[in-house]
CSV table of C-alpha atoms and ligand atoms in Angstrom, one decimal:
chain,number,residue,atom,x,y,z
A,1,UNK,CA,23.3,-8.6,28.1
A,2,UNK,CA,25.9,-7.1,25.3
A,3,UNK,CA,25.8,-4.2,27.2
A,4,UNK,CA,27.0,-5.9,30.5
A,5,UNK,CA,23.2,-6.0,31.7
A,6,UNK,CA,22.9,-8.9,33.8
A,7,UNK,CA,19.2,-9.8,33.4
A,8,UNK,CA,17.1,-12.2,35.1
A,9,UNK,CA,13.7,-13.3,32.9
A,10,UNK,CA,10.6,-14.7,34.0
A,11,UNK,CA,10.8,-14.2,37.7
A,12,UNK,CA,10.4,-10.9,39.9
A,13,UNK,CA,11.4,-9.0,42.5
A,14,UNK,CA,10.1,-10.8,46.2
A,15,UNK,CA,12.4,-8.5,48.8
A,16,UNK,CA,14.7,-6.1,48.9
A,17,UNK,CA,17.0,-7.2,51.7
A,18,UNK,CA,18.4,-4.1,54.5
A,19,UNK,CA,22.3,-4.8,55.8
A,20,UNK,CA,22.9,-4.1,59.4
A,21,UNK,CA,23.4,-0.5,58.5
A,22,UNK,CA,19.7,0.0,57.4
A,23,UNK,CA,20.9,0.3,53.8
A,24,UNK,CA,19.9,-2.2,50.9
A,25,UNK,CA,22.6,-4.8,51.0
A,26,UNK,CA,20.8,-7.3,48.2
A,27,UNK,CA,17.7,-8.1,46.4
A,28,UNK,CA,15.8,-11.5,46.4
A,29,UNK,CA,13.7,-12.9,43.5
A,30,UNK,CA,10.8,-15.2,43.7
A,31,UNK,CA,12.7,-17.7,42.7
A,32,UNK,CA,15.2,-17.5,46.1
A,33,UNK,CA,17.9,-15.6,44.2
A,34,UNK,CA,20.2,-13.5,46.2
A,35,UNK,CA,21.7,-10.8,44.2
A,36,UNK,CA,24.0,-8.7,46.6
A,37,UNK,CA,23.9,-4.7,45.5
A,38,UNK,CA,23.9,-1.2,46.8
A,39,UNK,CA,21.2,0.7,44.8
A,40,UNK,CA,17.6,-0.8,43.8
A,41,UNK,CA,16.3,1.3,41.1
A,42,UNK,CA,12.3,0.6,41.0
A,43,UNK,CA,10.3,1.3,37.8
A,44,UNK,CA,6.7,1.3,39.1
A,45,UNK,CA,5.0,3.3,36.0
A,46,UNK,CA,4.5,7.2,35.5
A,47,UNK,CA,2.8,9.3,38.1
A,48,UNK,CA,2.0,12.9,37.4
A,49,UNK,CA,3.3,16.0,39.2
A,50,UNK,CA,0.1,17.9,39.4
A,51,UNK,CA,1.4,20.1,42.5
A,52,UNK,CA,0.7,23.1,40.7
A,53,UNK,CA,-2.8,22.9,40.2
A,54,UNK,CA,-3.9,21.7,43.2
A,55,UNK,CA,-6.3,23.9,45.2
A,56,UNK,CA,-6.7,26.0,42.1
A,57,UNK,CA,-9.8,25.3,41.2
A,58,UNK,CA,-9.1,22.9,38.4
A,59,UNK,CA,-10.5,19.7,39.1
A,60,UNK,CA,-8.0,16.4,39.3
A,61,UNK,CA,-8.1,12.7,40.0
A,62,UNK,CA,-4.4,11.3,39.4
A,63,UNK,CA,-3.8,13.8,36.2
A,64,UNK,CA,-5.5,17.0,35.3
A,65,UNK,CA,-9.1,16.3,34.6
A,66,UNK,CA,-9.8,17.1,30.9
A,67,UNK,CA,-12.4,16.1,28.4
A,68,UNK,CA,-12.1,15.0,24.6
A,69,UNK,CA,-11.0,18.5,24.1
A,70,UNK,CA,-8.4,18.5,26.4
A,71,UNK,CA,-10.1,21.3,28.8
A,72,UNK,CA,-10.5,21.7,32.0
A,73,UNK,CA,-13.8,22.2,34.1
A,74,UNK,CA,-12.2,26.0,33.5
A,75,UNK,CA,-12.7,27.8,30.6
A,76,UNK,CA,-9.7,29.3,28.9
A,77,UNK,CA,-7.8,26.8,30.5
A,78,UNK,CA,-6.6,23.3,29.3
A,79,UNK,CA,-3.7,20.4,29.9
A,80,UNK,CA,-1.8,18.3,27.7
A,81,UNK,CA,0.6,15.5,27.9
A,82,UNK,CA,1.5,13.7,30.6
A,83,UNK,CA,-0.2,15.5,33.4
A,84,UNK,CA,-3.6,14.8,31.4
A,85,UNK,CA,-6.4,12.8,32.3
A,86,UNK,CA,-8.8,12.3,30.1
A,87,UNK,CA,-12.0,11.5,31.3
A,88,UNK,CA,-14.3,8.5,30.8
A,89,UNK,CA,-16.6,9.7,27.3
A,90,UNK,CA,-19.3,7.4,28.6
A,91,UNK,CA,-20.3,5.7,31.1
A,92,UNK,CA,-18.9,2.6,31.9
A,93,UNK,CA,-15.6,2.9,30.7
A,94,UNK,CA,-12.3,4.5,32.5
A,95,UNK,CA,-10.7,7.8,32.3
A,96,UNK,CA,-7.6,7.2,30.6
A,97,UNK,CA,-3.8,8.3,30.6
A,98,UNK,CA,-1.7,8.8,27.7
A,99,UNK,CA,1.5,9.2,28.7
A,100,UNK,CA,4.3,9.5,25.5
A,101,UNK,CA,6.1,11.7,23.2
A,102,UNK,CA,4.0,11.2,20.2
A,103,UNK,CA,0.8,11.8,22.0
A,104,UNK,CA,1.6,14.6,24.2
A,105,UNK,CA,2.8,16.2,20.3
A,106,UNK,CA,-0.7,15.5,18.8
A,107,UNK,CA,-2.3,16.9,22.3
A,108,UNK,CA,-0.5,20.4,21.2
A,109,UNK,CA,-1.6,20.6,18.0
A,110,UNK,CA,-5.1,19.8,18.6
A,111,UNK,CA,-4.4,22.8,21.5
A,112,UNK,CA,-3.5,25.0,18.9
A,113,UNK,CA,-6.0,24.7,16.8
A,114,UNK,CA,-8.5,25.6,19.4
A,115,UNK,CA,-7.1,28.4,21.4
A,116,UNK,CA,-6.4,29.7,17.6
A,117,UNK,CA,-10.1,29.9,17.2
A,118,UNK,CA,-11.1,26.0,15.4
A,119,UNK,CA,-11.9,23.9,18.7
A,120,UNK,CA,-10.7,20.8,18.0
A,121,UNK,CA,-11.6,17.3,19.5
A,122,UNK,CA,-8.7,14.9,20.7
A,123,UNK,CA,-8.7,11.7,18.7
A,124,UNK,CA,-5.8,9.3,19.2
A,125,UNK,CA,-6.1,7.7,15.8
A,126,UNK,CA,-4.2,5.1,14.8
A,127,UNK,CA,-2.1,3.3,17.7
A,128,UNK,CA,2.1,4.0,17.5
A,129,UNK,CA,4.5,3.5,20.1
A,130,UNK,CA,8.2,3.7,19.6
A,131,UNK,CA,11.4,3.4,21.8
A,132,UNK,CA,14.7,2.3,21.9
A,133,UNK,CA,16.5,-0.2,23.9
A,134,UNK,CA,20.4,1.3,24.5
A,135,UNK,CA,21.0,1.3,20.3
A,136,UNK,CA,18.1,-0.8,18.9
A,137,UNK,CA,15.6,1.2,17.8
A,138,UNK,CA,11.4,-0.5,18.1
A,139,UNK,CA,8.4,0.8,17.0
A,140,UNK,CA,4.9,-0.6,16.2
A,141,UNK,CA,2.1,0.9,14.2
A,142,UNK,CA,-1.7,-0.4,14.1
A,143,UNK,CA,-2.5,-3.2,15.3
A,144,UNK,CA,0.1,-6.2,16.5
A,145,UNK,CA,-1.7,-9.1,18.0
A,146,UNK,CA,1.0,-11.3,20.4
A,147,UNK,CA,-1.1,-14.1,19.1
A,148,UNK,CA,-2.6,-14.1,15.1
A,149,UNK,CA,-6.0,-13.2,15.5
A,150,UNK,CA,-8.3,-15.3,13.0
A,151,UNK,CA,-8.4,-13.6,9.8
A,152,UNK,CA,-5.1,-12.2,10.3
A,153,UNK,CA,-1.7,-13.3,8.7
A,154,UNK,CA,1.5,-11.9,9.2
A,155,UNK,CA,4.8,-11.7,7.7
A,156,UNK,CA,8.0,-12.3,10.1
A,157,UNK,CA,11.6,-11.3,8.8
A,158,UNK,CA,14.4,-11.6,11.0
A,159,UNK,CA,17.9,-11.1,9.7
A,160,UNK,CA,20.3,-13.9,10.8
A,161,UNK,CA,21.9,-12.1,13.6
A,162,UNK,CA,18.6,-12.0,15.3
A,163,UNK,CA,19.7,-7.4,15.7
A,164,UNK,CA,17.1,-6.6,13.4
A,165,UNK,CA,13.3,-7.9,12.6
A,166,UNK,CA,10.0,-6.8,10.9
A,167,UNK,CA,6.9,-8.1,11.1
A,168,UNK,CA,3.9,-6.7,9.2
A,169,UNK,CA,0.2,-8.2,9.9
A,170,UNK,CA,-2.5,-8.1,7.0
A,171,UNK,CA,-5.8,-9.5,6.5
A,172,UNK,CA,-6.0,-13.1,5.0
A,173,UNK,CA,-8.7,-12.2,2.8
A,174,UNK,CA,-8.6,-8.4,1.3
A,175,UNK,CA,-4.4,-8.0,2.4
A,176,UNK,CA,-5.2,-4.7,4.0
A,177,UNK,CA,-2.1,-4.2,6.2
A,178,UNK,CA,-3.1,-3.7,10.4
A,179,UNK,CA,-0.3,-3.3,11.7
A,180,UNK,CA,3.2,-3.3,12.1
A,181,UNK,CA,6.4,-4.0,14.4
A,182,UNK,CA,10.4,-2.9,13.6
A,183,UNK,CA,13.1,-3.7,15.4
A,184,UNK,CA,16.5,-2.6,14.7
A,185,UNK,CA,15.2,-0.6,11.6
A,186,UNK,CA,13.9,3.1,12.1
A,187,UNK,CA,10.5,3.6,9.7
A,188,UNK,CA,9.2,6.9,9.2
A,189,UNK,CA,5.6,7.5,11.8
A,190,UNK,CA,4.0,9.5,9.0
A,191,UNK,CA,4.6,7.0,6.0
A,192,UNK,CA,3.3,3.4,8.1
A,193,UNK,CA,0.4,5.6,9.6
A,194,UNK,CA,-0.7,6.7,5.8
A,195,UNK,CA,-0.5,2.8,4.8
A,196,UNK,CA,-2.9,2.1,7.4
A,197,UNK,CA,-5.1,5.2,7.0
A,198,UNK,CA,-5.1,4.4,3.0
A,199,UNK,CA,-5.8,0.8,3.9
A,200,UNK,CA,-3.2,-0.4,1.5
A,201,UNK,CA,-2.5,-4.0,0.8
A,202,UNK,CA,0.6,-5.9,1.6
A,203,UNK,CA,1.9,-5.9,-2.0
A,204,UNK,CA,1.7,-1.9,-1.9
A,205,UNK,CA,3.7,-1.6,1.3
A,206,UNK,CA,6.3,-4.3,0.5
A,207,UNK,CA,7.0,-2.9,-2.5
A,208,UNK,CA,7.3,1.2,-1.5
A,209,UNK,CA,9.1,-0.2,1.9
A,210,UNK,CA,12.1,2.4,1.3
A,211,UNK,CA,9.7,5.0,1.4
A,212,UNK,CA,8.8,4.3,5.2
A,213,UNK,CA,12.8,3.5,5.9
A,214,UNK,CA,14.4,6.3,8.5
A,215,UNK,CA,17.5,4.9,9.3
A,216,UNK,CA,20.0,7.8,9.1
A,217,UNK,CA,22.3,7.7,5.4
A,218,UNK,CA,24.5,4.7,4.4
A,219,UNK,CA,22.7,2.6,7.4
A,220,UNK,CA,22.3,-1.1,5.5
A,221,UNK,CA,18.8,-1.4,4.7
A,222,UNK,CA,16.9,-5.0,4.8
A,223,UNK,CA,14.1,-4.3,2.4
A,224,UNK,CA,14.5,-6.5,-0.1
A,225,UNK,CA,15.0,-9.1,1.9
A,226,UNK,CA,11.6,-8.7,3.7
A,227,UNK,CA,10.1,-8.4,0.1
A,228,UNK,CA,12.1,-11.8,-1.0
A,229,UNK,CA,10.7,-13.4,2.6
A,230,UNK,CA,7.3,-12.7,1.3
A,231,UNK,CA,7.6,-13.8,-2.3
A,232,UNK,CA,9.3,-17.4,-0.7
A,233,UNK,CA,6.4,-17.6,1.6
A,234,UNK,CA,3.8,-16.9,-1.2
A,235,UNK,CA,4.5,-18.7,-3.8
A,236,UNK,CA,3.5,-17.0,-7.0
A,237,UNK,CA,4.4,-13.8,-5.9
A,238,UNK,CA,6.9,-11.5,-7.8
A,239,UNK,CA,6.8,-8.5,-5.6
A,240,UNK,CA,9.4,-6.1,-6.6
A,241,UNK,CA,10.9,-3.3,-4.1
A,242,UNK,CA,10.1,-0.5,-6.5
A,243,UNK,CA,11.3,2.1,-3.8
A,244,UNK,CA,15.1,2.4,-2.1
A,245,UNK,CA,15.3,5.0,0.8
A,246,UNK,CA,18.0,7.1,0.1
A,247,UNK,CA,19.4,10.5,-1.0
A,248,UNK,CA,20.7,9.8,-4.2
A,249,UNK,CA,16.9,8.0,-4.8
A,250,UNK,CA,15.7,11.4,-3.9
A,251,UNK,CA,18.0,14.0,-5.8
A,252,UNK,CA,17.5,11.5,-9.2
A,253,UNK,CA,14.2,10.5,-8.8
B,1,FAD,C1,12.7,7.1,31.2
B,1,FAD,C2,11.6,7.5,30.2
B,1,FAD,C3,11.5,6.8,29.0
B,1,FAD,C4,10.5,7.2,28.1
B,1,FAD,N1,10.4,6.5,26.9
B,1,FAD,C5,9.5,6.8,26.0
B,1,FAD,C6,9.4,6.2,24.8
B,1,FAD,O1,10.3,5.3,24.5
B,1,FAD,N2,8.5,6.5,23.9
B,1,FAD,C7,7.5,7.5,24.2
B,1,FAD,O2,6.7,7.7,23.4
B,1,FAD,N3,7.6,8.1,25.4
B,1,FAD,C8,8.5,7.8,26.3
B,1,FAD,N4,8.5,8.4,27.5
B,1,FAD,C9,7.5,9.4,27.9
B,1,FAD,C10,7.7,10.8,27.3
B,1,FAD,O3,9.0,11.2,27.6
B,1,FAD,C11,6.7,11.7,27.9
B,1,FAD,O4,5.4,11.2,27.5
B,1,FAD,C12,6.8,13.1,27.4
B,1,FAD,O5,8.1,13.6,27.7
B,1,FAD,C13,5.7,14.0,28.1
B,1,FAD,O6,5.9,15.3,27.7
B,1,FAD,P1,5.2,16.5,28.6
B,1,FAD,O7,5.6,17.7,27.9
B,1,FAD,O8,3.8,16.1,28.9
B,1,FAD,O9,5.9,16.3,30.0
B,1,FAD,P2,7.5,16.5,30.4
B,1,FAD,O10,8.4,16.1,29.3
B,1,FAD,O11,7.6,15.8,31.7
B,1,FAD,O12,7.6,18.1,30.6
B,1,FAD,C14,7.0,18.7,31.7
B,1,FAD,C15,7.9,19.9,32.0
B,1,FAD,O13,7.3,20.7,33.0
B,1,FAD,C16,8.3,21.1,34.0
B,1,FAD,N5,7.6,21.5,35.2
B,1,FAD,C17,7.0,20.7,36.1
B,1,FAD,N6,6.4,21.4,37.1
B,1,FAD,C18,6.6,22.7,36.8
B,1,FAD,C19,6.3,23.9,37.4
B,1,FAD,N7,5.7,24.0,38.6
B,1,FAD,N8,6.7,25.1,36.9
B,1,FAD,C20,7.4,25.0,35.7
B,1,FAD,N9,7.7,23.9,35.0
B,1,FAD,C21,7.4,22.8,35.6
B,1,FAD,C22,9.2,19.9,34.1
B,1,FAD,O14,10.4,20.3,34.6
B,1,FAD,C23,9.3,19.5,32.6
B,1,FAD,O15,10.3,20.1,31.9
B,1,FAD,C24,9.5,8.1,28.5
B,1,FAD,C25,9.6,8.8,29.7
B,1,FAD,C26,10.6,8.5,30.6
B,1,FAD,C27,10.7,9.2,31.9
């Protein structure tokens, strides 16, 4: 709303109203709310372009048909990204899109590995999404239940201004880390998908945080005060942020 966004929440769009002209002349919510205007921009999801292949031989549904290897009923011939849908492994479930940046980059290198000669099955791995709302940067990693799921605990920062907030989920027992959320700090995809991989505890991550951190130079960083909101929940602990992001941390280490 900052940004001169006038936004309307927990209702939706019932009717787009025509003027005597034929054009839109307003939009009505479900809650009876009249807002006048003279352009509806609608948002109904991501659709693929697949002109190019029809008739060609290459089978489709609403993407490209592929399988776990991203080919085509062709040979020699495959599809990634966007266009790409990747059929159903066994029965019972759903073919299924996948349709952003990070995955249509891991769809080319799996590509390249087979046409180079290794053929190369698809796997997502672990679950990343990022974006950015006008300048706040998001991004989650793993697994980030709306709702703690039993066994689960999580850690919620959120600096006073409510612009930036992290929250990292572990396991109540073991403190392997799950999953995590960032908003209005930039972490570093490869570093939070290696915590996950390597399973490592809370402790670990809190206290290497500036490793993950990917805010460009001289941003403020908020580390130690996600470690200190951990050691004043836990009381007994004395984590420690043993690593600072940074350049100077770099060329002296
Ligand atoms: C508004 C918006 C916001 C998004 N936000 C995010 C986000 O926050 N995070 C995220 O992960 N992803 C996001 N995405 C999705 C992400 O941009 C796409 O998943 C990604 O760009 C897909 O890459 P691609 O190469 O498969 O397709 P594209 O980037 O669409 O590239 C396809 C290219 O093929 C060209 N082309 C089409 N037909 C032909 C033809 N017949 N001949 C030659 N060229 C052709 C097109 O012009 C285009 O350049 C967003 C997408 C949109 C539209």
């Amino acid at each position: 709303e900052e940004h001169g966004i006038d936004l309307r929440r927990a209702t939706n769009l019932k009717e787009i109203l025509a003027g005597e002209d034929g054009r839109v002349r307003a939009v009505m919510t479900e809650d009876g709310e009249e807002i006048p205007c003279q352009i509806v921009g609608l948002t109904p999801g991501v659709h693929p372009n697949i002109d190019l292949v029809q008739n060609s031989g290459i089978e489709t549904n609403h993407g490209v048909l592929v399988n776990e290897y991203l080919e085509t009923n062709l040979p020699d011939v495959y599809a990634a990204g966007d266009c790409v849908e990747i059929k159903a492994a066994m029965e019972g479930e759903r073919s299924r899109f996948e349709q952003l940046w990070y995955t249509g980059k891991m769809h080319g290198e799996v590509l390249a590995k087979t046409i180079t000669g290794e053929r190369t099955k698809y796997e997502r791995g672990i679950w990343y999404n990022s974006a950015k709302f006008l300048d706040i940067e998001y991004q989650t990693y793993g697994f980030v239940s709306h709702q703690p799921r039993p066994g689960e605990t999580s850690l919620y920062w959120e600096h006073p201004e409510g612009r930036h907030c992290a929250r990292i989920v572990y396991k109540t027992d073991s403190h392997e880390v799950v999953g995590f959320s960032f908003f209005g700090i930039r972490y570093r995809h490869r570093v939070c998908e290696r915590w996950l991989r390597e399973k490592r505890t809370v402790e670990y991550v809190l206290e290497n945080l500036g490793e993950g951190n990917f805010d460009p130079e001289f941003f403020k960083q908020y580390e130690s005060e996600i470690v200190s909101k951990f050691n004043l929940q836990n009381p007994g602990a004395n984590l420690k942020l043993k690593r600072r992001k940074g350049l100077f941390r770099r060329l002296f280490a």
